[in-house]
Amino acid sequence: MTLPYDPHPTDTTPEPTPAKAAAPARAGLAAPVTKRDAGSGRVPGRSPQGAEHSAASPSDAPSRSASEETPRRPPEPGTPRKARPREPRRREPRRRKALLLTAALVAALVVLALVSAGIGAYRIPLGDVLASVQHRAGLGGAPLDRVGESVLWNVRLPRVVLALLVGASLGCAGALMQGVFGNPLAEPGVIGISAGAAVGAVAAISLGLSFFGNWTITVCAFVAGLITVSAVYLLSRNGGRTEVVTLILTGIAVNAFAGALIGLFVFFADSGQVNQITFWQLGSLAQATWPKVLAVLPCAFAGLIVAPFYARRLDLLALGERPARHLGIDVERLRLALVLVVALLTAAAVAGVITFIGLLVPHLLRMANGPGHRFLVPGSALAGAVVLVAGDLAARTIAQPAELPLGVLTALIGSPFFFWLLRRTRRKQGGWA
Amino acid sequence: MTSRLTGLLTRNKRTVPARPAPGAALAEVTGLHVRLGQREVLAGIDLTARAGEVLALVGPNGAGKSTLLAALAADLPAASGEIRVDGRPVGDWSAADLALRRSVLPQSAVLSFPFPVEDVVRMGRAPWAGTPFAESDEEAVAAAMAATEVTDFAERPFSALSGGERARVALARVLAQRAPLLLLDEPTAALDLRHQELVLRICRERAAAGDAVVVVLHDLGLAAAYADRAAVLHDGRMAADGPPSEVFEDALLSRVYRQPVEVFAHPRSGAPLVVPVRGTAPLAESSPPRAKPGLTSA
C-alpha cells in the first residue's frame, strides 16, 4: 500500500532544544525532589486520592519535571529525539495482568458453577455432577439416578445459568453506564433503570399480557427499561457531563415513580400474580427454569456480544463529549447505541431487582486493572457472573433450609460499598455543591 | 484485532488528507455569525488559518475568541456565513474525517476516569486507527510526551496531576493526533513561565513543519513574540487582523481592552512589548525610590 503522505514526518517533531540546554544548571539542585517523586509515582495501585498531594504544590511540579529530564537524557545536539529507544514498560505487564485476571475469573466461574450445581438440599458430589454433564454432552461419563438427574438438570443448572446470565448482564451494563454517563456512580439499580424495567415486567404479569409468549415479560422489561434509560439520560445530563447530585436525585425520582407504578399494578393484581410480582421485586432466582433462561438469553447475548465493540470509543468518551468528537467519534450515534445496549442488558437482568452488582463489579476491576474499557467491559460481564453465581449460592445455603432473596443479599453487601464510594467521590471533589 | 475490526466497520469512508501546501487555507470562515441563546456572540467574522502560520486570537474576556475557535472546530453551527475546513464546509465532513484534519485543545482538561497519562496521550491517536499511519502511534505518543515534558509521569493517573501538568498532558494528546490544523484554546493559561514559552515554541515548530496553528492567548507579549498573525476580537467583531507588530498599537489595544496600554519595542530584540499603563507616576512622586520593590528588572 502506498502512503499518500506522512502527515508529519518524524524529523519535524517539536524539539525544544534551548529549554533542555538551560536545564542542566538546575539539575543538581532539584535532584532530591526528583528522587522522592519518581519513587512515589511508581507505587502500584496508588489511589487517585494521591492527587491532593501533588495538586497542592503545582508550583514546584513543572520545574521538577523539567530538571528530572536532564540527568536521564543529556542533551545531544544533532541526535533526533525519536532515536531514543522507548521501552514499552507498562503496556506489557498491563496486558499480562488483564489476561491473568481473565483466566482467574473464568476458573472461578467454572468452579463456582460446578460447586453450586452440587450443593443444596439434595447433595450431588462434584464428580457426579461432572460425570452427568459429560454424559449429556456425549463425552462418556454416566447419568445420575432419576432424582439426581432431575434435580441437577431441571432445578440446579437452569438456576446457575440464569445467575450467570443475569450477573454478566448487570456487570456489563454497569460498566457501560458508568462510561456513558462519565460518572462512576451510574448503575442500573441506583439510577432507577432496574426499577423502570421492573415496571414493564410487573405490568406484563399484572395485566396478563402474553403477546410474545414466553418472551412477553422480557420484551416489556426491555421497552420500559429503554424508556427509563432515555429519560434518565435526558434529565440528568448537562453540558456533556452528569454531575453526581443530578444523577442521584434523578435516580430517586425515577425510583419513586417506578415504585408507585409497581404499587399500582400490585393493587390491581390477583394473589397469584402478586406472588409472581414479589418474586421480581425481591430479586430471586428461585423459580428459574429452562424456559426462563431462554427468555432472557437473546437479550443478554445480544448485549454482551455487542458491548465490547464500544470499549475503545468509551475510553475516548472519558475525555468529554466535545473532545471525543474531535477525535472522530460520532457521539450522538455512540450514545444512542449504548443506551440501547444498556436497555437490552437491563431487560435481561430483570430476574427481579438485583442492585449494586453493576456498581461494585466495575469498580473492583478498575482498581485491579485501571479504567481502560477494553478489559473493563468484558471483564465486568465475567466478574458479574462470578459474583452473582456466588451470591445465589450464598442466598440458597446461608439460612438453609430457608432461602434469602438474592436482591436483599446483594443490597446488604452493596449499600455499604455505595456509601463508601459516595464518601470517596465527595472527598475528591471537595463537596457536592 | 477487535479495534481494527470496529475501525473497519465504522470508518471505512474516510479519506486521508493530502499534505497541505505552504500557505494553503486549512480553515476559513467568511461572514460568520454565531448565536448562543439570544446573544449574537460572533457578528460577521472573516478569518483564514493558513498552513505554516501561527495565528493568535486575542481580545478581552467575552470577545468571542473561544466561540470562534469552537466554530472552527465544528463544535458550534454558524447562524449565517460559512466555515470551511480543508476546502469543504464543515458540515460535509464526518466526525472521523474531521479528526484527521484538525485537533482541538479545550480550555480545561477533564477526565471521567483516572487513566494513566500515557493512555490519555495515546487517545490522540484514535483517529488514525485502521489507517496505515496507525503504525507510527507509539512514535507519535513518545514524541508528543517528550515535547511537552510529560514523559516522566507517563504512568501516573491523570487525576493525580496538578493543573499545569494536566494542561501539558492535554496538549500532548493534541500533538499526538498530528492533524494539519491545530486549534488551541488558551494552552498557556495554567502554565508557568517556562512552560508557556515551551508551548508557544512547539506552536512555532508545528507551523515550521507546515501545519496551521490557531491559538487563543491572553498574554499579548506571547502573541507578539510567537505569532505570525494576530486577530484582535472585540465584541464579536474583528477589530484588527495582521502581523503583531502592525496590529498591536496603543490606541487599538487601549480601546479594545478598556485599559490604557503602552506598546514599545524591546530594547534588544525589537519585539513589541505590551504593558498596561499603571498609576506609577503619582506614586513615584510621593514615595522614596527605595519603596518600589518588584520594579527593578533583572
XYZ file of C-alpha atoms in Angstrom:
731
model
C 0.000 0.000 0.000
C 1.421 3.351 -0.950
C 1.037 6.129 1.502
C -0.380 9.365 0.161
C 1.854 11.267 2.520
C 3.054 11.185 6.046
C 1.084 13.887 7.808
C 4.062 14.537 9.987
C 7.457 13.312 9.021
C 9.126 12.312 12.229
C 12.061 14.656 11.867
C 9.788 17.628 12.313
C 8.571 16.615 15.732
C 8.847 19.508 18.140
C 12.147 19.617 19.904
C 12.629 22.351 22.424
C 16.390 22.298 22.410
C 17.013 25.668 24.063
C 14.915 24.634 27.010
C 16.922 21.495 27.528
C 20.201 23.270 27.268
C 19.125 25.536 30.093
C 18.130 22.702 32.366
C 21.458 21.164 33.486
C 22.315 24.155 35.627
C 19.361 23.389 37.863
C 19.595 19.639 37.740
C 21.755 19.190 40.798
C 19.606 21.444 42.884
C 16.404 19.618 42.177
C 17.775 16.109 42.408
C 16.368 15.118 45.826
C 12.898 16.254 44.844
C 13.197 14.235 41.701
C 14.061 11.067 43.506
C 11.283 11.291 46.027
C 8.696 11.965 43.444
C 9.806 9.346 40.984
C 9.518 6.822 43.776
C 6.051 7.739 44.865
C 4.864 7.783 41.299
C 5.627 4.135 40.917
C 3.825 2.808 43.952
C 1.483 0.230 42.473
C -2.201 0.821 42.876
C -1.684 4.347 44.065
C -5.155 5.699 44.524
C -6.384 8.872 42.866
C -6.551 10.499 46.288
C -2.854 10.983 45.938
C -3.938 13.815 43.718
C -4.252 16.189 46.610
C -0.614 15.862 47.483
C 0.744 16.718 44.113
C -2.050 19.110 43.312
C -1.277 21.022 46.455
C 2.087 22.070 45.099
C 1.519 22.900 41.480
C 4.236 25.499 41.514
C 7.045 23.046 42.029
C 5.720 20.493 39.621
C 6.823 21.947 36.302
C 10.343 22.790 37.450
C 10.700 19.341 38.879
C 9.688 17.599 35.717
C 11.889 19.869 33.716
C 15.009 19.130 35.669
C 14.162 15.494 36.013
C 14.549 15.017 32.349
C 18.101 16.151 32.203
C 20.067 13.506 34.090
C 18.481 10.725 32.152
C 18.904 12.228 28.742
C 21.899 14.522 28.374
C 21.418 16.985 25.549
C 22.999 15.673 22.436
C 22.665 18.167 19.663
C 22.124 16.536 16.337
C 20.531 13.400 17.710
C 16.909 13.250 16.697
C 14.581 12.775 19.593
C 12.905 9.757 18.148
C 16.186 7.865 18.169
C 15.807 7.395 21.892
C 14.647 3.824 22.284
C 11.429 3.834 24.184
C 10.824 0.781 26.270
C 7.185 -0.352 26.280
C 7.361 -0.510 30.036
C 3.730 -0.528 31.114
C 1.790 -1.974 28.205
C 3.100 -5.492 28.528
C 2.594 -6.003 32.277
C -0.834 -4.403 31.977
C -1.831 -6.816 29.255
C -0.471 -9.769 31.166
C -2.369 -8.665 34.249
C -5.607 -8.424 32.269
C -5.014 -11.897 30.881
C -4.277 -13.320 34.315
C -7.384 -11.701 35.750
C -9.494 -13.082 32.924
C -8.113 -16.567 33.430
C -8.692 -16.375 37.176
C -12.265 -15.178 36.684
C -13.052 -17.913 34.177
C -11.618 -20.532 36.505
C -13.569 -19.155 39.435
C -16.749 -19.139 37.381
C -16.371 -22.753 36.277
C -15.556 -23.982 39.786
C -18.376 -21.962 41.356
C -20.883 -23.137 38.775
C -19.997 -26.780 39.375
C -19.980 -26.403 43.155
C -23.250 -24.514 43.054
C -24.793 -27.262 40.947
C -23.866 -29.828 43.565
C -24.749 -28.064 46.815
C -28.284 -27.893 48.143
C -30.935 -29.850 49.971
C -30.144 -32.778 47.698
C -26.367 -33.063 47.648
C -24.656 -34.210 44.484
C -20.877 -34.833 44.708
C -18.734 -32.823 42.342
C -17.565 -35.946 40.493
C -21.136 -36.988 39.791
C -22.010 -33.523 38.501
C -19.070 -33.693 36.104
C -19.991 -37.212 35.021
C -23.574 -36.249 34.322
C -22.567 -33.153 32.354
C -20.111 -35.294 30.377
C -22.827 -37.823 29.716
C -25.268 -35.252 28.373
C -22.563 -33.747 26.221
C -21.923 -37.208 24.779
C -18.382 -37.431 26.105
C -18.707 -40.572 28.172
C -19.441 -40.120 31.863
C -22.528 -41.561 33.475
C -26.039 -40.333 34.283
C -27.168 -39.978 37.903
C -30.156 -41.759 39.352
C -33.588 -40.456 38.324
C -33.977 -37.962 41.201
C -30.422 -36.691 40.991
C -30.631 -36.231 37.254
C -33.884 -34.326 37.614
C -32.597 -32.086 40.429
C -29.412 -31.301 38.563
C -30.895 -30.620 35.151
C -34.303 -29.177 35.954
C -33.561 -27.219 39.135
C -29.905 -26.516 39.715
C -28.429 -25.935 36.288
C -31.109 -23.573 34.956
C -30.627 -21.596 38.128
C -26.861 -21.465 37.758
C -27.153 -20.481 34.102
C -29.721 -17.790 34.898
C -27.486 -16.421 37.668
C -24.619 -16.372 35.199
C -26.579 -14.521 32.526
C -28.118 -12.024 34.920
C -24.814 -11.365 36.663
C -22.966 -10.891 33.395
C -25.661 -8.535 32.117
C -25.662 -6.476 35.295
C -21.881 -6.185 35.473
C -21.580 -5.268 31.827
C -24.477 -2.804 31.976
C -22.868 -1.123 34.971
C -19.543 -0.706 33.194
C -21.255 0.695 30.083
C -23.438 3.112 32.007
C -20.555 4.476 34.002
C -18.747 5.042 30.728
C -21.689 6.735 29.005
C -22.520 8.960 31.945
C -18.862 9.637 32.636
C -19.690 9.015 36.240
C -18.516 6.120 38.404
C -21.746 6.126 40.403
C -24.040 5.325 37.488
C -25.628 1.918 37.930
C -28.905 0.477 36.639
C -30.195 -0.083 40.162
C -29.117 3.217 41.659
C -30.478 5.476 38.966
C -33.737 3.598 38.667
C -33.345 1.751 35.386
C -33.762 -1.650 37.016
C -36.928 -0.353 38.668
C -38.103 1.050 35.344
C -37.551 -2.273 33.643
C -39.312 -3.990 36.523
C -42.360 -1.784 35.881
C -42.552 -3.309 32.410
C -42.229 -6.813 33.825
C -44.775 -6.207 36.563
C -47.201 -4.660 34.095
C -46.879 -7.717 31.883
C -47.609 -10.029 34.826
C -50.408 -7.946 36.293
C -52.214 -7.335 33.025
C -51.702 -10.944 31.986
C -50.070 -9.950 28.734
C -48.840 -12.792 26.561
C -48.473 -11.411 23.031
C -44.895 -12.670 22.792
C -45.493 -15.920 24.648
C -42.566 -16.816 26.816
C -40.736 -13.614 25.951
C -43.516 -11.210 26.885
C -42.104 -10.231 30.267
C -38.599 -9.710 28.878
C -39.872 -7.641 25.961
C -41.952 -5.465 28.263
C -38.995 -5.061 30.607
C -36.814 -4.082 27.651
C -39.222 -1.441 26.394
C -39.778 0.003 29.871
C -36.030 -0.092 30.521
C -35.334 1.710 27.254
C -37.794 4.459 28.114
C -36.272 4.819 31.576
C -32.653 4.945 30.371
C -33.538 7.574 27.803
C -35.462 9.630 30.345
C -32.686 9.485 32.939
C -30.132 10.301 30.300
C -32.002 13.331 29.037
C -32.876 14.569 32.520
C -29.522 14.220 34.204
C -27.017 15.397 31.619
C -25.821 18.925 31.416
C -23.096 20.138 29.088
C -21.925 16.651 28.233
C -21.369 15.521 31.787
C -23.529 14.210 34.560
C -22.982 15.591 37.995
C -23.257 13.192 40.875
C -26.016 15.141 42.591
C -28.156 15.377 39.476
C -27.683 11.700 38.777
C -28.589 10.534 42.266
C -31.569 12.881 42.522
C -32.815 11.743 39.139
C -32.425 8.190 40.409
C -34.526 8.975 43.460
C -37.271 10.485 41.336
C -37.255 7.633 38.833
C -37.194 5.002 41.579
C -40.110 6.686 43.343
C -42.161 6.897 40.168
C -41.384 3.307 39.234
C -42.230 2.203 42.772
C -45.593 3.933 42.538
C -46.366 2.284 39.211
C -45.380 -1.103 40.566
C -47.591 -0.494 43.599
C -50.460 0.363 41.308
C -50.044 -2.851 39.330
C -49.818 -4.870 42.558
C -53.063 -3.247 43.682
C -54.860 -4.473 40.598
C -53.272 -7.931 40.518
C -54.784 -11.132 41.886
C -52.985 -13.123 44.554
C -51.189 -15.457 42.171
C -49.871 -12.503 40.221
C -48.877 -10.729 43.443
C -46.671 -13.683 44.332
C -45.024 -13.534 40.958
C -44.555 -9.773 41.267
C -42.981 -10.112 44.688
C -40.524 -12.531 43.147
C -39.445 -9.895 40.655
C -39.150 -7.177 43.201
C -37.149 -9.044 45.805
C -34.831 -10.349 43.215
C -34.580 -14.093 43.364
C -33.562 -16.840 41.023
C -35.567 -19.456 42.906
C -38.074 -20.065 40.133
C -35.511 -20.443 37.409
C -36.465 -22.896 34.678
C -35.078 -23.518 31.214
C -37.883 -21.520 29.561
C -36.969 -18.587 31.805
C -33.344 -18.940 30.819
C -34.396 -18.997 27.184
C -36.459 -15.876 27.736
C -33.511 -13.765 28.832
C -30.934 -15.434 26.615
C -31.437 -13.376 23.415
C -31.284 -10.024 25.211
C -28.281 -10.986 27.309
C -26.415 -12.483 24.368
C -27.049 -9.585 22.036
C -25.983 -7.084 24.671
C -22.903 -8.966 25.817
C -21.625 -9.595 22.313
C -22.117 -6.036 21.096
C -20.816 -4.252 24.214
C -17.053 -4.896 23.837
C -17.052 -3.254 20.386
C -17.726 0.080 22.044
C -14.854 -0.194 24.513
C -12.408 1.964 22.559
C -14.926 4.705 21.982
C -15.936 4.632 25.641
C -12.311 5.316 26.544
C -12.415 8.442 24.394
C -15.746 9.497 25.843
C -13.972 9.819 29.200
C -12.387 12.994 27.797
C -15.816 14.578 27.472
C -18.201 14.813 24.564
C -16.511 17.533 22.570
C -13.001 16.103 22.790
C -14.404 12.698 21.873
C -15.980 14.268 18.805
C -12.681 15.973 17.988
C -11.133 12.518 17.935
C -13.592 11.324 15.333
C -16.326 9.779 17.462
C -19.893 10.270 16.321
C -21.009 10.920 19.876
C -24.731 11.046 19.157
C -24.683 7.672 17.472
C -22.487 6.174 20.151
C -24.816 7.349 22.903
C -27.877 6.016 21.123
C -26.260 2.632 20.563
C -25.050 2.364 24.144
C -28.402 3.340 25.627
C -29.933 0.539 23.541
C -27.341 -1.962 24.707
C -27.828 -0.957 28.339
C -31.589 -1.356 27.994
C -31.072 -4.816 26.445
C -28.820 -5.898 29.273
C -31.042 -4.475 31.993
C -34.061 -6.195 30.467
C -32.131 -9.457 30.501
C -31.216 -8.845 34.111
C -34.712 -8.314 35.482
C -34.817 -11.534 37.320
C -36.067 -9.180 39.919
C -34.366 -6.069 41.110
C -30.828 -7.112 41.937
C -28.918 -3.963 42.767
C -25.322 -2.891 43.197
C -23.689 -5.633 41.106
C -23.259 -3.141 38.288
C -21.679 -0.686 40.697
C -19.456 -2.976 42.682
C -18.015 -5.136 39.953
C -16.669 -2.474 37.532
C -15.220 -0.605 40.494
C -13.264 -3.546 41.787
C -11.969 -4.255 38.294
C -10.968 -0.626 37.795
C -8.976 -0.826 41.000
C -7.339 -4.032 39.853
C -6.542 -3.144 36.260
C -7.191 0.527 35.560
C -10.099 2.200 33.792
C -9.448 1.005 30.212
C -12.760 -0.231 28.822
C -11.253 -2.875 26.574
C -10.769 -5.039 29.628
C -13.381 -3.424 31.832
C -16.464 -4.150 29.698
C -15.967 -7.885 29.064
C -14.243 -8.250 32.449
C -17.242 -6.777 34.247
C -19.521 -9.246 32.497
C -17.333 -12.114 33.614
C -16.873 -10.870 37.165
C -20.563 -10.034 37.418
C -21.367 -13.632 36.551
C -18.911 -14.861 39.190
C -20.349 -12.578 41.861
C -23.950 -13.460 41.130
C -23.369 -17.222 40.950
C -21.548 -16.957 44.273
C -24.272 -14.682 45.658
C -27.018 -17.066 44.635
C -25.129 -19.967 46.164
C -24.853 -17.990 49.388
C -28.526 -16.976 49.284
C -29.507 -20.619 48.961
C -27.215 -22.023 51.614
C -26.683 -19.419 54.360
C -30.111 -19.824 56.002
C -30.867 -23.398 54.993
C -33.463 -24.732 54.537
C -34.940 -21.265 54.049
C -33.705 -19.154 51.193
C -32.710 -15.500 51.312
C -33.872 -13.330 48.425
C -30.817 -12.648 46.289
C -31.689 -8.972 45.781
C -31.749 -8.496 49.537
C -28.339 -10.101 49.886
C -26.660 -8.017 47.183
C -28.215 -4.844 48.580
C -26.980 -5.739 52.068
C -23.434 -6.011 50.801
C -23.690 -3.377 48.087
C -25.170 -0.494 50.057
C -22.222 -0.004 52.426
C -19.946 -0.130 49.394
C -22.027 2.521 47.686
C -21.847 4.640 50.797
C -18.076 4.339 50.847
C -17.912 5.312 47.175
C -20.039 8.372 47.789
C -17.740 9.470 50.595
C -14.712 8.925 48.435
C -16.121 10.848 45.494
C -17.163 13.646 47.772
C -13.706 13.893 49.294
C -12.142 14.014 45.850
C -14.436 16.768 44.669
C -14.371 18.678 47.926
C -18.142 18.755 48.331
C -21.225 18.388 46.220
C -22.408 21.884 45.514
C -7.715 -7.072 16.489
C -11.168 -6.060 17.647
C -10.250 -2.412 17.411
C -9.158 -2.951 13.841
C -12.440 -4.692 13.113
C -14.543 -1.905 14.617
C -12.339 0.558 12.797
C -13.214 -1.093 9.523
C -16.879 -1.201 10.361
C -17.262 2.412 11.280
C -14.603 4.365 9.466
C -14.360 2.869 6.040
C -15.342 6.054 4.246
C -12.515 8.248 5.460
C -10.077 9.923 3.144
C -6.637 10.704 4.465
C -5.914 14.391 3.830
C -3.194 15.395 1.413
C -0.222 17.242 2.843
C -1.090 20.943 2.794
C 0.964 23.240 0.568
C 2.608 26.123 2.458
C 0.139 28.966 2.735
C -2.872 26.835 1.859
C -6.046 27.785 3.686
C -6.754 24.925 6.105
C -9.631 26.634 7.848
C -11.626 29.567 6.655
C -14.639 31.464 7.935
C -16.498 34.034 5.878
C -19.208 36.323 7.195
C -19.574 34.133 10.248
C -22.369 34.844 12.703
C -22.778 32.592 15.726
C -25.587 32.785 18.246
C -25.566 31.296 21.715
C -29.108 31.507 23.005
C -30.358 35.010 22.319
C -26.937 36.595 22.187
C -25.046 37.080 18.970
C -21.542 36.123 20.054
C -19.859 36.478 16.668
C -21.027 39.019 14.136
C -19.518 38.904 10.700
C -16.098 37.353 11.152
C -13.755 36.695 8.235
C -10.654 34.723 9.055
C -8.300 32.273 7.392
C -5.845 29.878 9.047
C -3.009 29.091 6.665
C -0.550 26.227 6.625
C 2.808 27.223 8.064
C 1.411 30.045 10.131
C 0.730 30.679 13.822
C -2.431 32.741 14.188
C -3.131 34.218 17.617
C -6.680 35.078 18.632
C -6.585 37.809 21.245
C -9.126 40.074 22.842
C -10.802 40.803 26.164
C -12.952 38.309 28.061
C -16.206 37.581 26.278
C -14.982 38.927 22.955
C -15.774 35.628 21.248
C -12.315 34.045 20.949
C -13.298 30.631 22.253
C -16.552 30.752 20.304
C -14.643 31.422 17.106
C -12.313 28.543 17.884
C -15.268 26.255 18.630
C -16.848 27.281 15.324
C -13.610 26.443 13.508
C -13.606 23.091 15.307
C -17.166 22.419 14.064
C -18.487 22.364 17.618
C -20.854 25.258 17.050
C -23.030 25.782 13.987
C -22.956 29.031 12.062
C -26.134 31.114 12.287
C -25.066 32.519 8.946
C -21.858 32.615 6.970
C -19.614 29.708 6.156
C -16.992 27.620 7.925
C -14.671 25.617 5.711
C -12.053 23.124 6.797
C -9.601 21.766 4.257
C -11.601 23.293 1.427
C -15.013 21.896 2.304
C -17.842 23.177 4.515
C -17.515 21.581 7.957
C -20.975 20.071 7.679
C -19.798 17.949 4.751
C -17.128 16.184 6.783
C -17.870 13.260 9.056
C -16.538 13.385 12.605
C -13.930 10.786 11.678
C -12.798 12.788 8.648
C -12.546 15.991 10.652
C -10.423 14.222 13.247
C -7.776 13.600 10.575
C -7.763 17.298 9.691
C -7.871 19.234 12.907
C -7.034 18.695 16.539
C -8.538 20.760 19.325
C -7.223 21.613 22.765
C -10.159 22.525 25.025
C -9.846 25.270 27.605
C -9.998 22.876 30.522
C -8.927 19.264 30.507
C -11.232 16.874 32.328
C -11.289 13.101 32.511
C -14.055 10.964 33.968
C -11.831 8.078 34.947
C -8.243 8.002 36.219
C -6.495 6.854 33.054
C -2.700 6.904 33.208
C -1.092 9.842 31.410
C 0.322 7.690 28.643
C -3.111 6.262 27.841
C -4.560 9.758 27.691
C -1.926 10.830 25.181
C -2.493 7.654 23.203
C -6.168 8.596 22.865
C -4.955 11.265 20.474
C -4.017 8.502 18.043
C -7.557 7.121 17.878
C -8.455 8.854 14.582
C -5.686 7.006 12.762
C -6.768 3.519 13.823
C -7.298 1.449 10.712
C -5.126 3.666 8.505
C -1.501 2.958 7.571
C -0.446 5.753 9.925
C -1.517 3.719 12.940
C 1.945 2.182 12.743
C 3.540 5.391 13.956
C 1.268 5.506 17.026
C 3.951 4.674 19.569
C 6.430 7.042 17.997
C 3.896 9.880 17.888
C 2.900 9.351 21.509
C 6.507 9.275 22.688
C 7.408 12.383 20.684
C 4.397 14.330 21.928
C 5.101 13.412 25.541
C 8.751 14.362 25.213
C 7.898 17.687 23.556
C 5.533 18.686 26.370
C 7.824 17.255 29.080
C 5.301 14.820 30.500
C 7.291 11.637 29.858
C 8.348 11.479 33.489
C 4.864 10.994 34.811
C 3.675 8.768 31.984
C 2.413 6.151 34.409
C 0.712 8.392 36.905
C -3.086 8.658 36.751
C -4.288 11.869 35.147
C -6.322 12.704 38.242
C -3.145 12.807 40.326
C -1.614 15.664 38.340
C -1.533 19.368 39.059
C -3.418 21.802 36.839
C -0.336 22.729 34.840
C 0.650 19.111 34.354
C -2.848 18.249 33.156
C -2.736 21.088 30.670
C 0.509 19.753 29.231
C -0.827 16.208 29.042
C -3.880 17.512 27.178
C -1.566 19.328 24.786
C 0.472 16.151 24.313
C -2.704 14.346 23.318
C -3.488 17.043 20.769
C 0.053 16.922 19.366
C -0.050 13.141 19.110
C -3.084 13.465 16.864
C -0.808 15.066 14.247
C -3.572 16.830 12.380
C -2.502 19.586 9.986
C -4.669 22.157 11.769
C -4.234 22.785 15.495
C -6.841 24.744 17.401
C -5.604 25.580 20.886
C -7.835 27.333 23.402
C -5.658 29.094 25.965
C -2.935 26.459 26.095
C -0.821 28.635 28.383
C -3.467 29.581 30.950
C -2.399 27.111 33.656
C 1.303 27.111 32.894
C 4.354 28.680 34.479
C 6.700 30.945 32.563
C 8.979 28.211 31.300
C 6.162 26.024 30.013
C 4.345 28.954 28.435
C 7.423 29.541 26.328
C 7.725 25.820 25.671
C 4.158 25.596 24.381
C 4.500 28.589 22.068
C 7.797 27.227 20.798
C 6.007 23.980 19.973
C 3.408 26.019 18.072
C 6.177 27.646 16.050
C 7.779 24.302 15.302
C 4.493 22.841 14.132
C 3.984 25.841 11.881
C 7.502 25.440 10.529
C 6.638 21.820 9.760
C 3.746 23.039 7.616
C 0.805 22.999 9.999
C -1.670 25.760 10.654
C -1.858 26.736 14.320
C -4.679 28.839 15.736
C -4.116 29.721 19.360
C -6.228 31.743 21.779
C -3.934 33.801 24.005
C -4.419 36.266 26.802
C -0.762 37.189 27.071
C -0.201 39.787 24.367
C 3.538 39.583 24.893
C 3.498 35.890 23.966
C 1.293 36.617 20.980
C 3.642 39.355 19.826
C 6.696 37.144 20.218
C 5.441 33.963 18.604
C 2.505 34.627 16.282
C 2.830 35.358 12.586
C -0.526 36.993 12.671
C -2.804 38.262 15.400
C -6.546 38.656 15.150
C -7.948 41.045 17.728
C -11.571 40.314 18.585
C -13.818 42.873 20.183
C -17.491 42.295 20.991
C -17.838 39.537 18.430
C -16.228 41.543 15.653
C -12.768 41.582 14.176
C -11.053 44.732 15.439
C -7.798 44.062 13.602
C -6.040 41.260 11.767
C -2.391 41.308 10.761
C 1.193 40.860 11.956
C 1.501 41.645 15.682
C 3.967 44.441 15.023
C 1.314 46.265 12.996
C -1.793 45.264 14.908
C -0.566 45.877 18.432
C -0.667 49.597 18.828
C -1.568 51.715 21.824
C -4.826 53.210 20.627
C -6.401 49.997 19.370
C -5.490 47.857 22.373
C -6.445 50.584 24.853
C -9.849 50.845 23.233
C -10.469 47.119 22.944
C -9.353 46.253 26.452
C -10.764 49.450 28.010
C -7.459 49.796 29.783
C -4.710 52.196 28.757
C -1.742 50.256 27.433
C 1.630 51.177 26.032
C 3.332 49.279 23.279
C 7.047 49.702 22.820
C 9.865 47.779 21.239
C 12.055 45.548 23.339
C 15.402 47.331 23.748
C 17.362 44.386 22.338
C 15.120 42.194 20.213
C 12.786 44.909 18.955
C 9.720 42.687 19.574
C 6.649 44.649 20.659
C 6.024 44.666 24.411
C 2.540 45.399 25.676
C 2.376 46.935 29.132
C -0.690 48.348 30.847
C -0.317 51.973 31.925
C -0.289 51.783 35.699
C -0.655 54.658 38.083
C 3.076 54.686 38.794
C 3.808 58.353 38.137
C 1.936 59.867 41.094
C 3.163 57.078 43.360
C 6.765 57.682 42.392
C 6.428 61.354 43.290
C 5.193 60.791 46.807
C 7.294 57.797 47.848
C 11.054 57.461 48.159
C 12.792 55.461 45.435
C 13.645 52.600 47.804
C 9.977 51.803 48.434
C 9.403 50.402 44.985
C 10.150 46.729 45.308
C 9.441 44.474 42.369
C 10.023 47.144 39.764
C 13.719 46.502 39.465
C 14.300 44.491 36.376
C 16.801 41.701 36.007
